[in-house]
Coordinates of N, CA and C in Angstrom, one line a residue:
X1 N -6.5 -17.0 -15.1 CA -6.9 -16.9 -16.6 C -8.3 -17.3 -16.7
X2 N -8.9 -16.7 -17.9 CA -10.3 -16.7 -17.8 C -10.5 -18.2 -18.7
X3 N -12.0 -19.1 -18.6 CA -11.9 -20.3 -19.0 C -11.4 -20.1 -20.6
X4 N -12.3 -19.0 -21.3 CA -12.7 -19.2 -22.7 C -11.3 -18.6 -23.4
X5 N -10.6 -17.6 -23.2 CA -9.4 -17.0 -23.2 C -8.4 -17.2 -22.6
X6 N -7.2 -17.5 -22.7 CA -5.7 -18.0 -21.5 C -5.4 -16.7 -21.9
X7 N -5.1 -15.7 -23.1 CA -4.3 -14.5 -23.1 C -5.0 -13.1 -21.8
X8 N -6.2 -13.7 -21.6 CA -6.9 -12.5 -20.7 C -6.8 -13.1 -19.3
X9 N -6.4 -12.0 -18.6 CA -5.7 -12.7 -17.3 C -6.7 -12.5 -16.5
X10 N -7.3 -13.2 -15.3 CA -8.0 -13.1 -14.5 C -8.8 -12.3 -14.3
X11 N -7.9 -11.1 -14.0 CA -8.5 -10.3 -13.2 C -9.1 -9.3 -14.1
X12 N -9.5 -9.9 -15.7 CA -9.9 -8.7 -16.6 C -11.0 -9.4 -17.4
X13 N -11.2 -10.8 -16.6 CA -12.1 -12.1 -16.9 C -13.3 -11.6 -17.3
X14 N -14.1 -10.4 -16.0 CA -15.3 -10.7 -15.3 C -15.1 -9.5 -15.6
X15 N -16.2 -8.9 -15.9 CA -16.7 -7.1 -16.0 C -17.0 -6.7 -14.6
X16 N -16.7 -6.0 -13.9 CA -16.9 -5.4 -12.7 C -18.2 -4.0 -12.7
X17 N -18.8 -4.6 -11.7 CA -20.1 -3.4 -11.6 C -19.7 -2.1 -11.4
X18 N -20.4 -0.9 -11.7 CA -20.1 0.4 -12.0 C -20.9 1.2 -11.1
X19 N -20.9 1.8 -9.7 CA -19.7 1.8 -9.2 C -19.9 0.3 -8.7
X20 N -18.4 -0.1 -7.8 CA -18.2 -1.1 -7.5 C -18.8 -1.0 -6.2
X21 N -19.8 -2.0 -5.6 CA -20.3 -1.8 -4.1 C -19.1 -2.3 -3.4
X22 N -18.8 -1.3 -2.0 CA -18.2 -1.6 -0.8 C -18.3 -3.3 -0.5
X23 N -19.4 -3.5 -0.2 CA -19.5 -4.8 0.5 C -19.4 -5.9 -0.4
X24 N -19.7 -5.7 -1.5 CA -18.5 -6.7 -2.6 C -17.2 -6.5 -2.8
X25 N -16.4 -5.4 -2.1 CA -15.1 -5.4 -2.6 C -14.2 -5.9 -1.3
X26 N -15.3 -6.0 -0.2 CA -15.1 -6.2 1.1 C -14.8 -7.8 1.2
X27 N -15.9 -8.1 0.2 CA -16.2 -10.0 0.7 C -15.4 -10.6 -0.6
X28 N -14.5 -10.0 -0.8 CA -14.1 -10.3 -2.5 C -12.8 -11.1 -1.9
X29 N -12.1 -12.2 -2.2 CA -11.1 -13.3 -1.5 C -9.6 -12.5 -2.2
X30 N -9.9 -12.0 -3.6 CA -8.0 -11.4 -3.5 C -8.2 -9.7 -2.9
X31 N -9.0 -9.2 -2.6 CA -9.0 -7.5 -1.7 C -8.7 -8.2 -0.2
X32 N -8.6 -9.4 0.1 CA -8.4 -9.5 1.3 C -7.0 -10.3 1.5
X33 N -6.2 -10.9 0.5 CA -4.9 -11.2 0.2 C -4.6 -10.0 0.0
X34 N -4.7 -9.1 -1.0 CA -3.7 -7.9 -1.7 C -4.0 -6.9 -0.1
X35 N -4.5 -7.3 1.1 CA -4.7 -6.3 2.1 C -3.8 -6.9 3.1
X36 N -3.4 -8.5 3.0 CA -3.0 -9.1 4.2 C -1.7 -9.2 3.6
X37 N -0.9 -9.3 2.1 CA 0.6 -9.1 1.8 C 0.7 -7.9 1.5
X38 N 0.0 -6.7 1.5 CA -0.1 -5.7 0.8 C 0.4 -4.8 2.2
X39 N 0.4 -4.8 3.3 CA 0.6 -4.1 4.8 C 2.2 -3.8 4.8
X40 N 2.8 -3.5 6.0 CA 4.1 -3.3 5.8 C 4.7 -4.3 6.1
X41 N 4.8 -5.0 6.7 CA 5.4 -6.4 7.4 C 4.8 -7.9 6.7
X42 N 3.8 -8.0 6.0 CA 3.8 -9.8 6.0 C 4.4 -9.9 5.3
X43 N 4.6 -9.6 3.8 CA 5.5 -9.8 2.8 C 7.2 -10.5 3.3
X44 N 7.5 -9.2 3.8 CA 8.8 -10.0 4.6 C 8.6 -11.1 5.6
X45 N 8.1 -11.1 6.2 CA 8.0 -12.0 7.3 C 7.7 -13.4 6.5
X46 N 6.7 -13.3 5.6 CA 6.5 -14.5 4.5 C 7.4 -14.9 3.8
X47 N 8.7 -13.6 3.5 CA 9.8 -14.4 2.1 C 10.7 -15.0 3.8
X48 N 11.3 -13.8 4.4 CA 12.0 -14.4 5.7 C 11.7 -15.8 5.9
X49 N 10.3 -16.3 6.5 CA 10.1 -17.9 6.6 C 9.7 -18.4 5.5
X50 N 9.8 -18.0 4.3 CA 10.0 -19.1 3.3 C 11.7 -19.9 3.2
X51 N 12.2 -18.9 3.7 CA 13.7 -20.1 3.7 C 13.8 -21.0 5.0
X52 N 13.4 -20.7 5.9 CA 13.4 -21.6 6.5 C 12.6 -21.0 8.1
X53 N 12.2 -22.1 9.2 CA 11.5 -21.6 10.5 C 12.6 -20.7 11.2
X54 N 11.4 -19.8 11.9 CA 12.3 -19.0 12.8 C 12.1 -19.0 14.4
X55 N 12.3 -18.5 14.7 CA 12.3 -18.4 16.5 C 12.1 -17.0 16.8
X56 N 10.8 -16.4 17.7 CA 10.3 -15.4 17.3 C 11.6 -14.1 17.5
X57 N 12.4 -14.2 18.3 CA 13.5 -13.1 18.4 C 14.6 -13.1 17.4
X58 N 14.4 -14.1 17.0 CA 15.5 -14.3 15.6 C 14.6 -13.7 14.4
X59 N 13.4 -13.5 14.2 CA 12.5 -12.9 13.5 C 12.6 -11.5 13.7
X60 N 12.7 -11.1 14.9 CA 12.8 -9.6 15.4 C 14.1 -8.9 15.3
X61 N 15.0 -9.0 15.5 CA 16.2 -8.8 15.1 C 16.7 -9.0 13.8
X62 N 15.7 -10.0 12.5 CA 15.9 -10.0 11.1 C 15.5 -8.6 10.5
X63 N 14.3 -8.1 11.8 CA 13.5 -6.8 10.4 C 13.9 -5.9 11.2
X64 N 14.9 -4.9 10.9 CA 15.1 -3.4 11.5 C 13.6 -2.3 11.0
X65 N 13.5 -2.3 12.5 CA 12.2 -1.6 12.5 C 11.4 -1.6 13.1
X66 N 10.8 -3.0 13.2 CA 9.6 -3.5 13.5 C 9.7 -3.9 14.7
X67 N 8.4 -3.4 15.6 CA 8.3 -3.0 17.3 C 7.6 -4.6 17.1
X68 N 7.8 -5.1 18.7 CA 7.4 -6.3 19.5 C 6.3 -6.4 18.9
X69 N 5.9 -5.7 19.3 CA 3.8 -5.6 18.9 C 3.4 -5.7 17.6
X70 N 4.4 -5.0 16.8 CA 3.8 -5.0 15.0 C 3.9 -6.0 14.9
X71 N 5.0 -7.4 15.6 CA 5.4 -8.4 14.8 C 4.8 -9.5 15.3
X72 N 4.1 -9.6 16.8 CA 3.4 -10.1 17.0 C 2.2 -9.7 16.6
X73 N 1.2 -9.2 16.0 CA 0.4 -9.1 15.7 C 0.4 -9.2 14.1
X74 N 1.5 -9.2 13.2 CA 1.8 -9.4 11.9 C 1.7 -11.0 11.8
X75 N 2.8 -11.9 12.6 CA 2.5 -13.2 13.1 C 0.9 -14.0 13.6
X76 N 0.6 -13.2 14.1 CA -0.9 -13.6 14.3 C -2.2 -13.9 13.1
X77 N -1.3 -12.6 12.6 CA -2.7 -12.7 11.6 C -2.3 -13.4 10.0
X78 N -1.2 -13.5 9.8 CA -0.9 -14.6 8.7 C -1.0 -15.8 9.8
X79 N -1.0 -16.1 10.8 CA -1.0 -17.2 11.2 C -2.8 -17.6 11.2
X80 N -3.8 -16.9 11.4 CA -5.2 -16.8 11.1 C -5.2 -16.9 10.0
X81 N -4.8 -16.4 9.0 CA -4.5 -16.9 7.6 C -4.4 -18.3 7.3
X82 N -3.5 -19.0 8.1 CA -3.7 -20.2 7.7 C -2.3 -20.0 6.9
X83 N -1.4 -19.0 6.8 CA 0.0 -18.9 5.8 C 1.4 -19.7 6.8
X84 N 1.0 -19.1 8.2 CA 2.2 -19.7 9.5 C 1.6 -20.5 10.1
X85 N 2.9 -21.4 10.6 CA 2.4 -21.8 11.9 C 3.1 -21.7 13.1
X86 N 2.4 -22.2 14.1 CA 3.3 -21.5 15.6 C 3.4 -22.7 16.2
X87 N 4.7 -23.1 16.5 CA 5.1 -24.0 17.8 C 5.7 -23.6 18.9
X88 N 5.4 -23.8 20.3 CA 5.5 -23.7 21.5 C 6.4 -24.7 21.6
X89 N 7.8 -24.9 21.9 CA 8.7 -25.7 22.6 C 8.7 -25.4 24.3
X90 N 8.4 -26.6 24.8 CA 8.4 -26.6 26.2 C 9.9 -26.6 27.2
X91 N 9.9 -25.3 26.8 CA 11.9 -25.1 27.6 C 11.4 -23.8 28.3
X92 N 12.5 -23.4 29.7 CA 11.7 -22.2 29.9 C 13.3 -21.4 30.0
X93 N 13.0 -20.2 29.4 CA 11.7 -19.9 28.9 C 11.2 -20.1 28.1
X94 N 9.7 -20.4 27.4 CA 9.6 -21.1 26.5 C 10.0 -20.3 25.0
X95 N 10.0 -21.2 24.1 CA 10.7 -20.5 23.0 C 9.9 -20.7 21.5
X96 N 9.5 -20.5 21.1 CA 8.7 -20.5 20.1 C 8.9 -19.7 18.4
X97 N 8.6 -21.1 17.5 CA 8.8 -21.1 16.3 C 7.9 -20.9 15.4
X98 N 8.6 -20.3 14.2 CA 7.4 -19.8 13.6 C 8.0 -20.6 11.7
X99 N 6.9 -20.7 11.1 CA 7.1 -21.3 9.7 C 5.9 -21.0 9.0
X100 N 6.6 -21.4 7.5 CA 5.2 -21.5 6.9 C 4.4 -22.4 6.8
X101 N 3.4 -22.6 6.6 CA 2.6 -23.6 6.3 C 2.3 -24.5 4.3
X102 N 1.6 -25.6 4.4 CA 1.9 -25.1 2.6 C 1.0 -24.3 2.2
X103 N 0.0 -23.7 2.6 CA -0.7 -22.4 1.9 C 0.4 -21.3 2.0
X104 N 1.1 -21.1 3.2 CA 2.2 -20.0 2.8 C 3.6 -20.0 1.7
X105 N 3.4 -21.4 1.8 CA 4.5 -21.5 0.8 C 3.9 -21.9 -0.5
X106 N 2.3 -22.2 -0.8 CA 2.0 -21.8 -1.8 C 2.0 -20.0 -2.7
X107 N 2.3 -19.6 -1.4 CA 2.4 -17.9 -1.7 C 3.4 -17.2 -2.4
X108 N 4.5 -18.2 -2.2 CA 6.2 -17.1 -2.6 C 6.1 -17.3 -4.1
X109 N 5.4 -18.3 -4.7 CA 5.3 -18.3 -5.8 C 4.6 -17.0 -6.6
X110 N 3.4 -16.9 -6.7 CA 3.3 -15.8 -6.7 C 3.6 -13.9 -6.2
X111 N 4.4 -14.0 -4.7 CA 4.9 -13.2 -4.2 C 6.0 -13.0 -5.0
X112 N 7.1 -13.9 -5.5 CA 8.4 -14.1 -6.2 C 7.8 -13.1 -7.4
X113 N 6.9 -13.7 -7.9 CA 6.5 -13.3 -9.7 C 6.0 -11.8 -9.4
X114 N 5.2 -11.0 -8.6 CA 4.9 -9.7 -7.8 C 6.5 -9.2 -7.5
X115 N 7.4 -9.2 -6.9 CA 8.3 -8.8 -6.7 C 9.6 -8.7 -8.1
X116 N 9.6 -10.2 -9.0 CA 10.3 -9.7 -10.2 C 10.0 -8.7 -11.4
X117 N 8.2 -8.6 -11.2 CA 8.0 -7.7 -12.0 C 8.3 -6.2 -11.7
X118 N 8.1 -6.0 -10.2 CA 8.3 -5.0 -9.5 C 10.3 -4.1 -9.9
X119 N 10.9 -5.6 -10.1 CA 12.1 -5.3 -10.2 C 12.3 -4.8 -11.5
X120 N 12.0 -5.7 -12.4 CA 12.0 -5.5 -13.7 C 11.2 -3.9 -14.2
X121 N 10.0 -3.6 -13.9 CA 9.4 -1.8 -14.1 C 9.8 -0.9 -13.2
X122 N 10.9 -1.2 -12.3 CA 10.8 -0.1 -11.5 C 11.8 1.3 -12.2
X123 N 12.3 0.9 -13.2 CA 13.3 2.2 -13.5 C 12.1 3.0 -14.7
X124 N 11.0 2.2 -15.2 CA 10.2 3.1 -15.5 C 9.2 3.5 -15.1
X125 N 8.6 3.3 -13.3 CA 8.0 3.5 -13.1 C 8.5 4.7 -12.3
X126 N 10.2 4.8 -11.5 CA 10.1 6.1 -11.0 C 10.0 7.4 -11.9
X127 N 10.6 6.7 -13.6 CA 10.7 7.8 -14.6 C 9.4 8.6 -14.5
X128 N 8.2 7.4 -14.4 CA 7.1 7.9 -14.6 C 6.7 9.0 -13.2
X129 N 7.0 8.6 -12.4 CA 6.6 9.5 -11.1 C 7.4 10.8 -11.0
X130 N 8.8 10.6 -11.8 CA 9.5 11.7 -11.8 C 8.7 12.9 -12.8
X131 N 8.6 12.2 -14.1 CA 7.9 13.1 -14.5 C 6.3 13.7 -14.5
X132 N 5.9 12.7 -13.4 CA 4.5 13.4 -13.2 C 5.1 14.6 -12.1
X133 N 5.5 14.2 -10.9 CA 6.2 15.0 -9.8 C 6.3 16.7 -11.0
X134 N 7.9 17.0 -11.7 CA 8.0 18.0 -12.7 C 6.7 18.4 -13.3
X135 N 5.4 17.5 -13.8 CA 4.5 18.3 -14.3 C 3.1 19.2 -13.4
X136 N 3.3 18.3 -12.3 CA 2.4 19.0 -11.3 C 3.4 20.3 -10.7
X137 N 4.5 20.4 -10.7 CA 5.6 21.4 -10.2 C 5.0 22.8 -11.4
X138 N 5.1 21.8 -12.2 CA 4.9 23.1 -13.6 C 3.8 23.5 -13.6
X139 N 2.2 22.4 -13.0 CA 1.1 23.0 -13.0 C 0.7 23.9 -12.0
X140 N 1.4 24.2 -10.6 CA 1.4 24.7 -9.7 C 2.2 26.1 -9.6
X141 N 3.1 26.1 -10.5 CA 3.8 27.3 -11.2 C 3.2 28.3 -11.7
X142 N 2.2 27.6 -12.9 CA 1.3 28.4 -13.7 C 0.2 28.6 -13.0
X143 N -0.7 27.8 -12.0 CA -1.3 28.7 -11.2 C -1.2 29.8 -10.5
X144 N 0.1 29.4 -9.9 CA 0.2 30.5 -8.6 C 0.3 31.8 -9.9
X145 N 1.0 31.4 -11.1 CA 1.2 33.1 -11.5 C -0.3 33.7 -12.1
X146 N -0.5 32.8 -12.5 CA -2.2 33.2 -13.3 C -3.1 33.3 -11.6
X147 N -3.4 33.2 -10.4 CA -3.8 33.6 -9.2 C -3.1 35.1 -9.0
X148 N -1.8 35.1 -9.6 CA -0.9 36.2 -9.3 C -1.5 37.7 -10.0
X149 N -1.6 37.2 -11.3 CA -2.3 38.3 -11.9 C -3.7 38.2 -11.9
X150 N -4.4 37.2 -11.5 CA -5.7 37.5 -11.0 C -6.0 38.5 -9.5
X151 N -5.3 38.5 -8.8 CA -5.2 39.4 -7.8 C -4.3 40.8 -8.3
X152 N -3.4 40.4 -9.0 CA -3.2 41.9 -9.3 C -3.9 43.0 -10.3
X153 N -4.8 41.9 -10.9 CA -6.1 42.9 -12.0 C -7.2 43.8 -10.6
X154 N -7.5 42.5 -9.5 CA -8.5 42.6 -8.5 C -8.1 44.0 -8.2
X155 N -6.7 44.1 -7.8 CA -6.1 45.5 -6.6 C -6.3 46.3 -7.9
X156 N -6.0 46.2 -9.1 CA -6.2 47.5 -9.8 C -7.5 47.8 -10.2
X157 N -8.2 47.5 -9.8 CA -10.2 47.4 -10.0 C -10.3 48.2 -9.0
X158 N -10.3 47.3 -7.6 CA -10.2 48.0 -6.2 C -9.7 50.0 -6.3
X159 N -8.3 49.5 -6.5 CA -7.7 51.2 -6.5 C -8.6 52.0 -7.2
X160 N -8.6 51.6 -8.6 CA -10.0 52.9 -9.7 C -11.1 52.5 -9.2
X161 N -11.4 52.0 -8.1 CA -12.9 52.1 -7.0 C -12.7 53.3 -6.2
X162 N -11.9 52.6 -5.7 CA -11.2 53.9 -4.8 C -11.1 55.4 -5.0
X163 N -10.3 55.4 -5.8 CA -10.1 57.0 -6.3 C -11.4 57.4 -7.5
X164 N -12.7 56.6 -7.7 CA -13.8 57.4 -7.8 C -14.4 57.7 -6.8
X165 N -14.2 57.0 -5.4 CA -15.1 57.4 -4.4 C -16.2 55.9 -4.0
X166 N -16.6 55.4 -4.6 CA -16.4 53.4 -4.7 C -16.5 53.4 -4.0
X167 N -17.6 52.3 -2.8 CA -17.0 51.7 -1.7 C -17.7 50.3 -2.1
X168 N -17.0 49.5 -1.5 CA -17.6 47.7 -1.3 C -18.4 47.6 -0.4
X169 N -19.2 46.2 -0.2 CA -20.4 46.3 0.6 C -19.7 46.6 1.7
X170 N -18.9 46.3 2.0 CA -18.3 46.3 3.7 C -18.2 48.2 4.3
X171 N -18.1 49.1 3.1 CA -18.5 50.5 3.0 C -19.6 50.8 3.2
X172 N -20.6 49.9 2.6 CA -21.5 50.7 2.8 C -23.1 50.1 4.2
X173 N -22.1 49.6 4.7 CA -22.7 48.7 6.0 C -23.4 50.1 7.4

């Protein structure tokens, strides 16, 4: 929320430069949250250990999908985040746990509030995509036919070329 206003939310606080430079949008602290829950995997992996730590194959077998590698490396980098943490139990083989930290579980809060609104507009936002989808269908319609009769004026130009004796540059080469 902005200091002087509580109705104006944050992110509509501060007038943004026109265009926006790269390397400000780069070093900007939520383009780099909305990139690191915004991927295909931390979100889950973040609500998943919000209920409670996991053990990394109990994590792997939670998400149908997700290869060894995406999830180690999805683990890694909320864990560079500073969102997880990783414990090494000394058993062999060794077995290792994974949680959140309280910066990650400062996150479901707002993750929660991101996903109820998500629940709450989704029946008007597919309406909305359905009916953009139908109008680009319809804009694509009336192209192709208005292309249709622009090539079929072309061939009738062409032909009364032709039958005066007419040639195109490729004639007269």
């Amino acid at each position: 929320m902005s200091d002087t206003n509580t109705r104006v939310p944050s992110v509509l606080a501060h007038e943004l430069p026109r265009p926006v430079p790269m390397d400000e949008l780069a070093a900007c602290p939520a383009s780099e949250v909305f990139r690191r829950v915004g991927d295909k995997w931390s979100m889950l992996v973040v609500i998943l250990l919000g209920g409670r730590a996991h053990r990394y194959n109990e994590l792997h077998r939670a998400i149908e999908g997700i290869s060894q590698r995406m999830l180690t490396r999805t683990l890694r980098g909320l864990e560079d985040d500073g969102l997880v943490w990783r414990r090494v139990h000394p058993t062999v083989p060794p077995g290792v746990e994974y949680g959140l930290t309280e910066l990650g579980v400062s996150l479901l809060g707002p993750l929660s509030a991101l996903a109820d609104w998500a629940v709450r507009h989704e029946p008007g936002m597919a309406e909305a995509r359905r009916a953009a989808s139908e109008s680009r269908a319809g804009e694509s319609r009336a192209g192709a036919s208005r292309a249709g009769e622009s090539r079929a004026g072309a061939s009738e130009v062409s032909e009364s070329r032709v039958g005066r004796g007419e040639q195109g540059r490729a004639g007269r080469r």
